[in-house]
Coordinates of C-alpha atoms in Angstrom, one line a residue:
X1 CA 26.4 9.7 26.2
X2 CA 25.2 6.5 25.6
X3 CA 26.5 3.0 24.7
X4 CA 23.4 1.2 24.5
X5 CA 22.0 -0.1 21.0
X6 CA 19.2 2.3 20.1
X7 CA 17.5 -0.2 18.1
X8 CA 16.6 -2.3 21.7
X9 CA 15.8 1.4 23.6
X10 CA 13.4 1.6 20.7
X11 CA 11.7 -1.7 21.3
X12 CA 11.1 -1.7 24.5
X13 CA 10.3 1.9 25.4
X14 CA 6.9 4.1 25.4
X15 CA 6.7 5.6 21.6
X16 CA 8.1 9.8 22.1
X17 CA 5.5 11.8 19.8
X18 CA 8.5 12.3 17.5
X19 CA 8.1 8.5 16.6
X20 CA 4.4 8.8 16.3
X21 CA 4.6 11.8 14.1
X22 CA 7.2 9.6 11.4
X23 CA 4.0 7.1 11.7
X24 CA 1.1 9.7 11.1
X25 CA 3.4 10.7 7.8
X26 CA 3.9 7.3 6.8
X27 CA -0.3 7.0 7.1
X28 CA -0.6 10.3 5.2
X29 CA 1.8 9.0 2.6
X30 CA -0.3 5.5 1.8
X31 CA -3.5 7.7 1.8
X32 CA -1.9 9.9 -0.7
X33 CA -1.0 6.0 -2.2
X34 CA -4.6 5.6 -2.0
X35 CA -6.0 8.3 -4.0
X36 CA -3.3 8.1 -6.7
X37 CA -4.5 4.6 -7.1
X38 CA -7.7 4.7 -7.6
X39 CA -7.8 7.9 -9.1
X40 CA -8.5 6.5 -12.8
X41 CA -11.4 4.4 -10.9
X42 CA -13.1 7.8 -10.3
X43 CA -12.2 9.1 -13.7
X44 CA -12.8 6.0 -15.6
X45 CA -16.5 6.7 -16.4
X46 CA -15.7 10.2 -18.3
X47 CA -12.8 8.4 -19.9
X48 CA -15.0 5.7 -21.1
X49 CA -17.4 8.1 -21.8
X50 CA -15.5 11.0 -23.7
X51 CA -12.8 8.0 -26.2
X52 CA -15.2 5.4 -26.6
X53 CA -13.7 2.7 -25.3
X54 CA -14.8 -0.7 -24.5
X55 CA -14.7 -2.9 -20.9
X56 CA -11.8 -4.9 -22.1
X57 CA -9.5 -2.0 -23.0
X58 CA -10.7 0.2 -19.7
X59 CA -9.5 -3.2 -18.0
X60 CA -6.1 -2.8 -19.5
X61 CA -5.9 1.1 -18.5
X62 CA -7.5 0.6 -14.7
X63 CA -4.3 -2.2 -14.1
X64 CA -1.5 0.1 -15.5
X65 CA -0.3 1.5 -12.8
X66 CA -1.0 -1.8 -10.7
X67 CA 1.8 -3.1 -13.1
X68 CA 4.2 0.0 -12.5
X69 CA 3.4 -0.7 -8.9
X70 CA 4.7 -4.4 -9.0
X71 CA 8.0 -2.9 -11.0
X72 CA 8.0 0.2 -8.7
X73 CA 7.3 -2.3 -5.3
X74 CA 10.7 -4.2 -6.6
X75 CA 13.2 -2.1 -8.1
X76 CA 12.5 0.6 -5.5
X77 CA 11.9 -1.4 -2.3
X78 CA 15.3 -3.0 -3.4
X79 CA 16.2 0.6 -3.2
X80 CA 15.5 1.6 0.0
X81 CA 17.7 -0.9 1.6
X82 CA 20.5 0.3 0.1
X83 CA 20.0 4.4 0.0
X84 CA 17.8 4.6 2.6
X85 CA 13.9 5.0 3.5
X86 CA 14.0 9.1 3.3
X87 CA 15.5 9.4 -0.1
X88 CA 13.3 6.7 -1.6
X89 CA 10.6 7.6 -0.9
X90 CA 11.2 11.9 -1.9
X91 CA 11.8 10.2 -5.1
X92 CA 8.5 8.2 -5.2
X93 CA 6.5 11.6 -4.4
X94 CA 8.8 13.0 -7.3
X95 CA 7.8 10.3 -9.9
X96 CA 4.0 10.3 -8.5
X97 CA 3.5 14.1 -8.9
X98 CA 4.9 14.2 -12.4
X99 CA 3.0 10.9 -13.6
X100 CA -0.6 12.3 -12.2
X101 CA 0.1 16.0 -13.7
X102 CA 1.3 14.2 -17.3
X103 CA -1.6 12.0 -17.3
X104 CA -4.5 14.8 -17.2
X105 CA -2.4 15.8 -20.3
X106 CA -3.1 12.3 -22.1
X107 CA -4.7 12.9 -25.3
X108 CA -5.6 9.2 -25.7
X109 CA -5.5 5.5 -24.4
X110 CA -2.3 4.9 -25.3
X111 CA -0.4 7.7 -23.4
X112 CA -2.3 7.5 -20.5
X113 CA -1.6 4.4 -20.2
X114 CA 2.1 4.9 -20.4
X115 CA 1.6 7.7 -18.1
X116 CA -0.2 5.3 -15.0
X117 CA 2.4 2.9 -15.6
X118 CA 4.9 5.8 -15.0
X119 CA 2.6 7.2 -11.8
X120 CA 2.8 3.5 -10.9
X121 CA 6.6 3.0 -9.9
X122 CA 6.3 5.7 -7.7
X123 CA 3.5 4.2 -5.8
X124 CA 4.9 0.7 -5.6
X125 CA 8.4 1.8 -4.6
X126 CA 6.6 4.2 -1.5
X127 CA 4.6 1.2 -0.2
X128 CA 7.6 -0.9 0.1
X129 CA 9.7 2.2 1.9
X130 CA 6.3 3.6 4.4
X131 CA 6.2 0.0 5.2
X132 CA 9.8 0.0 6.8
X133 CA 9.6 3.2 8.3
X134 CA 6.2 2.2 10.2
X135 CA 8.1 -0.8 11.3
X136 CA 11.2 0.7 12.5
X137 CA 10.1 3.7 13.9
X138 CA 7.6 1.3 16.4
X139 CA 8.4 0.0 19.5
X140 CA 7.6 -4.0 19.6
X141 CA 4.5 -3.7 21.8
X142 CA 3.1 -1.5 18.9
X143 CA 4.6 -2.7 15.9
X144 CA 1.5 -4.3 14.1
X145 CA -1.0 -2.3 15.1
X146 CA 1.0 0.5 13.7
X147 CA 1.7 -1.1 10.4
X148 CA -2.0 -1.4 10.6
X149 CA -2.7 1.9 10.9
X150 CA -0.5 2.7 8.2
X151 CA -2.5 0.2 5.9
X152 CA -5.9 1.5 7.2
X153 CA -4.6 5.2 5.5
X154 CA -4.8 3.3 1.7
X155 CA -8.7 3.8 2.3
X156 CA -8.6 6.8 4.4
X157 CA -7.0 8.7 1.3
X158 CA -9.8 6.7 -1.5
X159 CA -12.7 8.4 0.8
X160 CA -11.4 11.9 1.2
X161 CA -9.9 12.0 -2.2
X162 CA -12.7 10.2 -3.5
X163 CA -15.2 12.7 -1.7
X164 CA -13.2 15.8 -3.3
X165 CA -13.1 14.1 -7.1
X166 CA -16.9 13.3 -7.0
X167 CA -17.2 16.9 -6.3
X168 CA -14.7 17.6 -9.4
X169 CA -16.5 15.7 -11.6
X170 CA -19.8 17.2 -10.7
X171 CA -18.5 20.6 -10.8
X172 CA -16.2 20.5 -14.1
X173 CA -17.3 17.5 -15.5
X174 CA -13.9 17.0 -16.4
X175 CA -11.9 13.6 -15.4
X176 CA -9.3 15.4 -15.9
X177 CA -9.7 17.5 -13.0
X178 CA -9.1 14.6 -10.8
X179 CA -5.1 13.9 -11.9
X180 CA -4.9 17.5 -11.8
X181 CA -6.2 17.6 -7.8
X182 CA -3.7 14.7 -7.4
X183 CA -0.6 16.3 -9.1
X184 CA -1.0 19.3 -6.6
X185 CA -1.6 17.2 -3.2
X186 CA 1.1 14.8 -3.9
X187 CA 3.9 17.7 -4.4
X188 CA 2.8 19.2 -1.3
X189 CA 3.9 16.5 0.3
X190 CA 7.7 16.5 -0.7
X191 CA 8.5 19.6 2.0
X192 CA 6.7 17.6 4.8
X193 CA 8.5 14.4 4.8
X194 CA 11.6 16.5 4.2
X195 CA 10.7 18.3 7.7
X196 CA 9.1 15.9 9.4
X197 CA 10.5 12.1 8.7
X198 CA 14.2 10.8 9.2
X199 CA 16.2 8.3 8.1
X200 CA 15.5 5.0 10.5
X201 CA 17.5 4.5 13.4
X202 CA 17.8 0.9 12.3
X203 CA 18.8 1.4 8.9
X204 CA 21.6 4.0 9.5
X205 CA 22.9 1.4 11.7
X206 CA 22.7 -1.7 9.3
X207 CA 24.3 0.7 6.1
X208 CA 26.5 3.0 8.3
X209 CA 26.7 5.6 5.8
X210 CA 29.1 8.9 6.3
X211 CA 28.0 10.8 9.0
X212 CA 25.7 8.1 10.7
X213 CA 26.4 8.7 14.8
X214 CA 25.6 12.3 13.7
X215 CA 22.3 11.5 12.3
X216 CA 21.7 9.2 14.8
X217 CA 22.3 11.2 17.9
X218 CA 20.5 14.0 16.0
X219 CA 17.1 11.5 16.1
X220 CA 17.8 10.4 19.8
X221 CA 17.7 13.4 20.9
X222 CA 14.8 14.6 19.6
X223 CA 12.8 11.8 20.8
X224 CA 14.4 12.5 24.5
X225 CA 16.7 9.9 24.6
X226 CA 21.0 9.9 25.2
X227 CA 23.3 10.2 22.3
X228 CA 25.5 7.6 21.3
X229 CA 29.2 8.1 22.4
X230 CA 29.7 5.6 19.7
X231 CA 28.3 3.4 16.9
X232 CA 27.3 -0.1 18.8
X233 CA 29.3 -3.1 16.9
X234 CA 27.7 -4.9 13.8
X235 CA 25.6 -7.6 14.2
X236 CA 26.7 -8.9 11.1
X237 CA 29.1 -7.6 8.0
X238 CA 27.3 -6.3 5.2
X239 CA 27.1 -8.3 2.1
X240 CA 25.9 -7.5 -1.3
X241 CA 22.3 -7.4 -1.8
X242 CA 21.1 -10.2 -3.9
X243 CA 17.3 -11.5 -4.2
X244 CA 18.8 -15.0 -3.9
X245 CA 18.9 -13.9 0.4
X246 CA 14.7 -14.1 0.1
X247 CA 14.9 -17.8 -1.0
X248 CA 17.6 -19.2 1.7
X249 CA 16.7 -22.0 3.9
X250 CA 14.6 -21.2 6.8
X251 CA 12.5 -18.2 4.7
X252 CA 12.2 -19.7 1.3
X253 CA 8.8 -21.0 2.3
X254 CA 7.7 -18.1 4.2
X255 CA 8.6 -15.7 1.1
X256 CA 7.1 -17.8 -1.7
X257 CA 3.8 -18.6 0.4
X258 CA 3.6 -14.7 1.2
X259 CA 3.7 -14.1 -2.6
X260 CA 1.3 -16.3 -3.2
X261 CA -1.0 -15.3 -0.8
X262 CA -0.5 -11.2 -2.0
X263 CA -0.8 -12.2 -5.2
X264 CA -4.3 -13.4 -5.0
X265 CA -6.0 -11.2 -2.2
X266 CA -4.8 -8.7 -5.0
X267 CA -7.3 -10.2 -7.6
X268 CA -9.9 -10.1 -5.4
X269 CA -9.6 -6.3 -3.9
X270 CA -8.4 -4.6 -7.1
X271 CA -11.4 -5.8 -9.1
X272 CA -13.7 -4.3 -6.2
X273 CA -12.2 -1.1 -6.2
X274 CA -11.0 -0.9 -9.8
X275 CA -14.7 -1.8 -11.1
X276 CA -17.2 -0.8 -8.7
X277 CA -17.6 3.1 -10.4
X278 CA -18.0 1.2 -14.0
X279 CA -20.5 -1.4 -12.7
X280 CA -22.6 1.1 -11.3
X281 CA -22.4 3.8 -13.9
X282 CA -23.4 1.0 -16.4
X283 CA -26.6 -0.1 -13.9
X284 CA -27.7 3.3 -15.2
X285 CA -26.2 5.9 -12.5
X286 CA -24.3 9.2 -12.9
X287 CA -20.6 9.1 -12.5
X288 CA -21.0 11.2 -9.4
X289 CA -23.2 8.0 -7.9
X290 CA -20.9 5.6 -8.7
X291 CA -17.7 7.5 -7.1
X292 CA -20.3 7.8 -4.1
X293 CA -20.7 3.8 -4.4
X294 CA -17.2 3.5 -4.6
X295 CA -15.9 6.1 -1.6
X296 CA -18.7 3.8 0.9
X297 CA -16.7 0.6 0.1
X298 CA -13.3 3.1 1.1
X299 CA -15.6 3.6 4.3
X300 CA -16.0 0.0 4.8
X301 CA -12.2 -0.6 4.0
X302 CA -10.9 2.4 6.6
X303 CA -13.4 0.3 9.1
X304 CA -11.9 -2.9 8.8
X305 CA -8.2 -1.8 9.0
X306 CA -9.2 -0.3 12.1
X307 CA -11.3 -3.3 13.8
X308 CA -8.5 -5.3 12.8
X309 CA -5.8 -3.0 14.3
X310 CA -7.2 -3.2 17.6
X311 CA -7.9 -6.6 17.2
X312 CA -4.1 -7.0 17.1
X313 CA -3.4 -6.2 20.2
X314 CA -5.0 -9.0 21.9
X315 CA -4.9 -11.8 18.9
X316 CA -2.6 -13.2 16.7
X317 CA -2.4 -10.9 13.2
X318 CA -2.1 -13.7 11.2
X319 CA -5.6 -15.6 12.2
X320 CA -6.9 -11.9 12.0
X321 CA -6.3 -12.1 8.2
X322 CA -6.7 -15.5 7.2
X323 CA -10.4 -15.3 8.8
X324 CA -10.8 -11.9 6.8
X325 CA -10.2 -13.4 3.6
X326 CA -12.4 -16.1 4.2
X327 CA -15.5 -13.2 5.1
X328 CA -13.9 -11.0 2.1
X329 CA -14.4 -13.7 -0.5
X330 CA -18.0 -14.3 0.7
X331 CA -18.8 -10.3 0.8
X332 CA -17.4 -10.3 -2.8
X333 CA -19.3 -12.9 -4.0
X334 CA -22.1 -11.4 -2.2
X335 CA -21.8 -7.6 -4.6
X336 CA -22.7 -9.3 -7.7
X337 CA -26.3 -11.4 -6.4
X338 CA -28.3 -8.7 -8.0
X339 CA -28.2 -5.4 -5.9
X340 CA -29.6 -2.9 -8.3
X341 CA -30.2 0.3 -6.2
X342 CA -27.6 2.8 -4.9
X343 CA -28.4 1.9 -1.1
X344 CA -27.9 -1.9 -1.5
X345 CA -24.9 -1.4 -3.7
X346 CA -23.2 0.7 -1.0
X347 CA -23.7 -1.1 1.3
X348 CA -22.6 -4.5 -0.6
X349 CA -19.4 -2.2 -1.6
X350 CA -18.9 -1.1 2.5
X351 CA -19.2 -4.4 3.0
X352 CA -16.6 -6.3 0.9
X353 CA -14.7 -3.3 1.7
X354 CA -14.6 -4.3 5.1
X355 CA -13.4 -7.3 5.1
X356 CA -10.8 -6.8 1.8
X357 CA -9.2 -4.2 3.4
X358 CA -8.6 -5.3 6.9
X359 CA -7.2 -8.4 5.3
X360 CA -4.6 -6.1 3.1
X361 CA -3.5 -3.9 6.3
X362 CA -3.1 -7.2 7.7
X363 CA -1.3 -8.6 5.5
X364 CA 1.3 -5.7 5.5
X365 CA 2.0 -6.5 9.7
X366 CA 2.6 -9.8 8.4
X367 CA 5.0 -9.1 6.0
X368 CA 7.0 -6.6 8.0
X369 CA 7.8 -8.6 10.7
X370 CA 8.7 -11.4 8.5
X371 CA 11.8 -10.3 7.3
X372 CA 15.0 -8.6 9.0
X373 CA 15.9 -5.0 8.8
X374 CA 18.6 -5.4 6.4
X375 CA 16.0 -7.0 4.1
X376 CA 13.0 -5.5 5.4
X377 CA 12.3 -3.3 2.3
X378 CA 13.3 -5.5 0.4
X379 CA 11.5 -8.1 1.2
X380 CA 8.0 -6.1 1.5
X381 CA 8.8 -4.8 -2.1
X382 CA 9.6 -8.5 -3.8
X383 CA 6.2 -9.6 -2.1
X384 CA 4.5 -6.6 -3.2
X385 CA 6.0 -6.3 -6.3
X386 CA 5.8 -9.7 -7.7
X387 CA 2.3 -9.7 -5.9
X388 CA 1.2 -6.9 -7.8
X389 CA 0.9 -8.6 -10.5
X390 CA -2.6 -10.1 -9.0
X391 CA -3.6 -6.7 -8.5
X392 CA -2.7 -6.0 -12.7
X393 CA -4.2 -9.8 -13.5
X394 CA -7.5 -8.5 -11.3
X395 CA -9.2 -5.9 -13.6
X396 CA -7.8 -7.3 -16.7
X397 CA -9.7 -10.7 -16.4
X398 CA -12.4 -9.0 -14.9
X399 CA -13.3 -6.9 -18.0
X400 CA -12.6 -9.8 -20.4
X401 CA -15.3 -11.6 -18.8
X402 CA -17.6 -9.0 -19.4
X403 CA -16.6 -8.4 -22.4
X404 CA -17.1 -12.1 -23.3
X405 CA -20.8 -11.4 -22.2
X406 CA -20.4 -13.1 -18.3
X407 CA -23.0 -11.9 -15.7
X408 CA -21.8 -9.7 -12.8
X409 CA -22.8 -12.8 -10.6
X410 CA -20.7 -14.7 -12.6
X411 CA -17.6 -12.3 -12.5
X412 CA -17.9 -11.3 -9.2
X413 CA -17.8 -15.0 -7.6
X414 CA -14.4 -15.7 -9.8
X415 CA -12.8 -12.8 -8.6
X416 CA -13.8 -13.8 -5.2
X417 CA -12.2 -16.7 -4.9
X418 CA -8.6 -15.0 -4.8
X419 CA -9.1 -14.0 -1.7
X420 CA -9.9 -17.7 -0.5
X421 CA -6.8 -19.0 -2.4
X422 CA -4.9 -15.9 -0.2
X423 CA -6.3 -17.1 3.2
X424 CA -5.2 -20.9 2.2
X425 CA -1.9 -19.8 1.1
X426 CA -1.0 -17.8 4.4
X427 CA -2.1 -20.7 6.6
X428 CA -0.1 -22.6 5.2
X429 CA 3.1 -20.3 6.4
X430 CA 5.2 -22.2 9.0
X431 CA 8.0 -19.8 9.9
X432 CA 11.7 -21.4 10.3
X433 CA 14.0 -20.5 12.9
X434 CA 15.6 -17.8 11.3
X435 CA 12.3 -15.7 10.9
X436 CA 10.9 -13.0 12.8
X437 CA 7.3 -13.2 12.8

């Protein structure tokens, strides 16, 4: 038996494969995120297609579930600190299944709308919760390269998913096969969380719910370490939850400027990956082409989290991003200068991928380690989830542009310049005394 606080034998010590397993889930899980996401990008075309619908209502339908994600991101995150990681996020899988399977049901605009909005709460709420897990389940030496990681599955799951829909769509020529696709691979993920991910070490030690030495010990063991003869003492009482804790003195400036700087990278990447199969199909392409055009910026995006998570390890994350957001905007800009053939455009699209995406998994180290366990999922989802809101804004100003007859060139160099505002914003952050990162 042990009296030793887990939480420090965690930071210190080599990762046990145990640890690295919670991680490869947690990856799995934002790829899954991935997919669901842009899953109406891929289907957009045939929806467009099939109801008649014009750019400025497919903008409304492509940021519904950006919007859930922002309510999902907060209410849910929130959540997590107060039931726990595990639970949260077997709900979000819950909530994700059910909206994707409802939403290959929808019978018009209206109720598939209501139905991404739905799918939405469950992918904003799983963010927040994968995004603790990653963090907690690290040990310090590999914390932000592992939050990385975790990012740099968003993309992995857009480029095999989007790789298996453009095969849907060619095959049925149905969009509807692709909810369908996701319905079934998100519920098969519910029994391996439920075998392979528990509750945080750090968590069960903040909340000390019934039965928490037992859970504990059950994890230390696993991973090859001494049980715990006893709980170690509190490092503080608990106290009521209360979003007021994100805006104390010492992190008030650190959580608004994080916001801020979410908020508009989110412009800028959502209206890459939200438009790209629209642009293209509209250039003249099959829908098949543009999901291809779309899947190459994914293989740009999985690129960049991965340069970037390396990169970690011998510079500072936060110059990592701020930089990328600088070479995102440009990239972005870049897309709409008149590219007219599918090589050009995917490569454009790889890209702005690139550099969009390395800033996002970036961004996530950033926020992890910028708030304390007891309001680490918190925290990530009031970023995210007020944040989100760029992501919604993205797509929806993007297709009233269009619709209000601006050039791609025009568009694209608007949207870019969220991106630049987001890289302003985060150097900008000076962290008080009281703050991690």
């Amino acid at each position: 038996m042990s009296n030793t606080d887990p939480r420090a034998l965690i930071a210190r010590e080599p990762m046990h494969r145990r640890q690295i397993i919670a991680i490869a889930v947690a990856t799995a899980l934002n790829a899954l995120d991935g997919f669901d996401v842009l899953s109406i990008s891929f289907a957009a075309p045939g929806i467009s297609k099939e109801w008649g619908i014009d750019r400025a209502a497919l903008g409304l339908v492509l940021s519904m579930e950006l919007i859930g994600m922002g309510i999902g991101a907060l209410i849910l995150g929130a959540m997590a600190d107060r039931i726990g990681r595990r639970p949260t996020i077997l709900a979000c899988l819950v909530v994700m299944a059910s909206g994707m399977f409802l939403a290959s049901t929808a019978q018009n605009l209206t109720v598939l709308s209501a139905f991404r909005l739905f799918t939405g709460l469950g992918i904003g709420g799983m963010l927040a919760a994968t995004n603790a897990i990653v963090a907690e389940c690290s040990n310090a030496r590999r914390r932000n390269l592992s939050v990385a990681i975790m990012a740099g599955g968003y993309p992995m799951g857009a480029i095999v998913g989007g790789s298996i829909a453009a095969f849907l769509l060619g095959t049925t020529g149905r969009w509807q096969s692709v909810f369908e696709f996701g319905a079934i691979i998100t519920a098969a993920f519910i029994p391996l969380v439920l075998w392979l991910v528990p509750e945080t070490i750090a968590f069960l030690l903040h909340k000390r719910p019934a039965g928490a030495l037992e859970k504990i010990n059950r994890t230390m063991v696993r991973q090859g370490r001494a049980a715990l003869s006893e709980l170690p003492p509190r490092d503080e009482e608990p106290r009521r939850f209360s979003f007021g804790e994100f805006f104390a003195p010492g992190i008030a400036s650190v959580t608004v400027l994080l916001i801020v700087a979410y908020f508009a990278h989110m412009m800028t990447f959502y209206f890459l990956v939200k438009w790209i199969p629209k642009i293209v199909v509209d250039m003249g392409f099959p829908p098949a082409s543009a999901g291809g055009v779309l899947v190459w910026a994914n293989v740009g995006g999985a690129s960049g989290s991965i340069v970037l998570s390396l990169l970690t390890q011998k510079i500072g994350v936060r110059p990592l991003v701020i930089g990328a957001m600088i070479c995102g905007a440009a990239a972005v800009t870049m897309f709409g200068q008149g590219f007219t053939t599918l090589a050009s455009l995917s490569i454009m699209a790889c890209i702005g991928g690139f550099f969009t995406n390395a800033a996002t998994a970036g961004l996530y180290a950033v926020i992890a380690q910028s708030f304390p366990a007891s309001l680490r999922a918190g925290g990530t989802g009031l970023v995210i989830g007020v944040g989100r809101a760029g992501a919604a804004l993205g797509p929806i100003t993007a297709g009233l542009l269009f619709a209000g007859g601006s050039s791609l060139a025009l568009v694209a160099f608007v949207m870019a310049c969220g991106t630049l505002v987001g890289g302003i914003a985060l150097a900008m952050v000076r962290y008080g005394e009281n703050a991690i990162a």
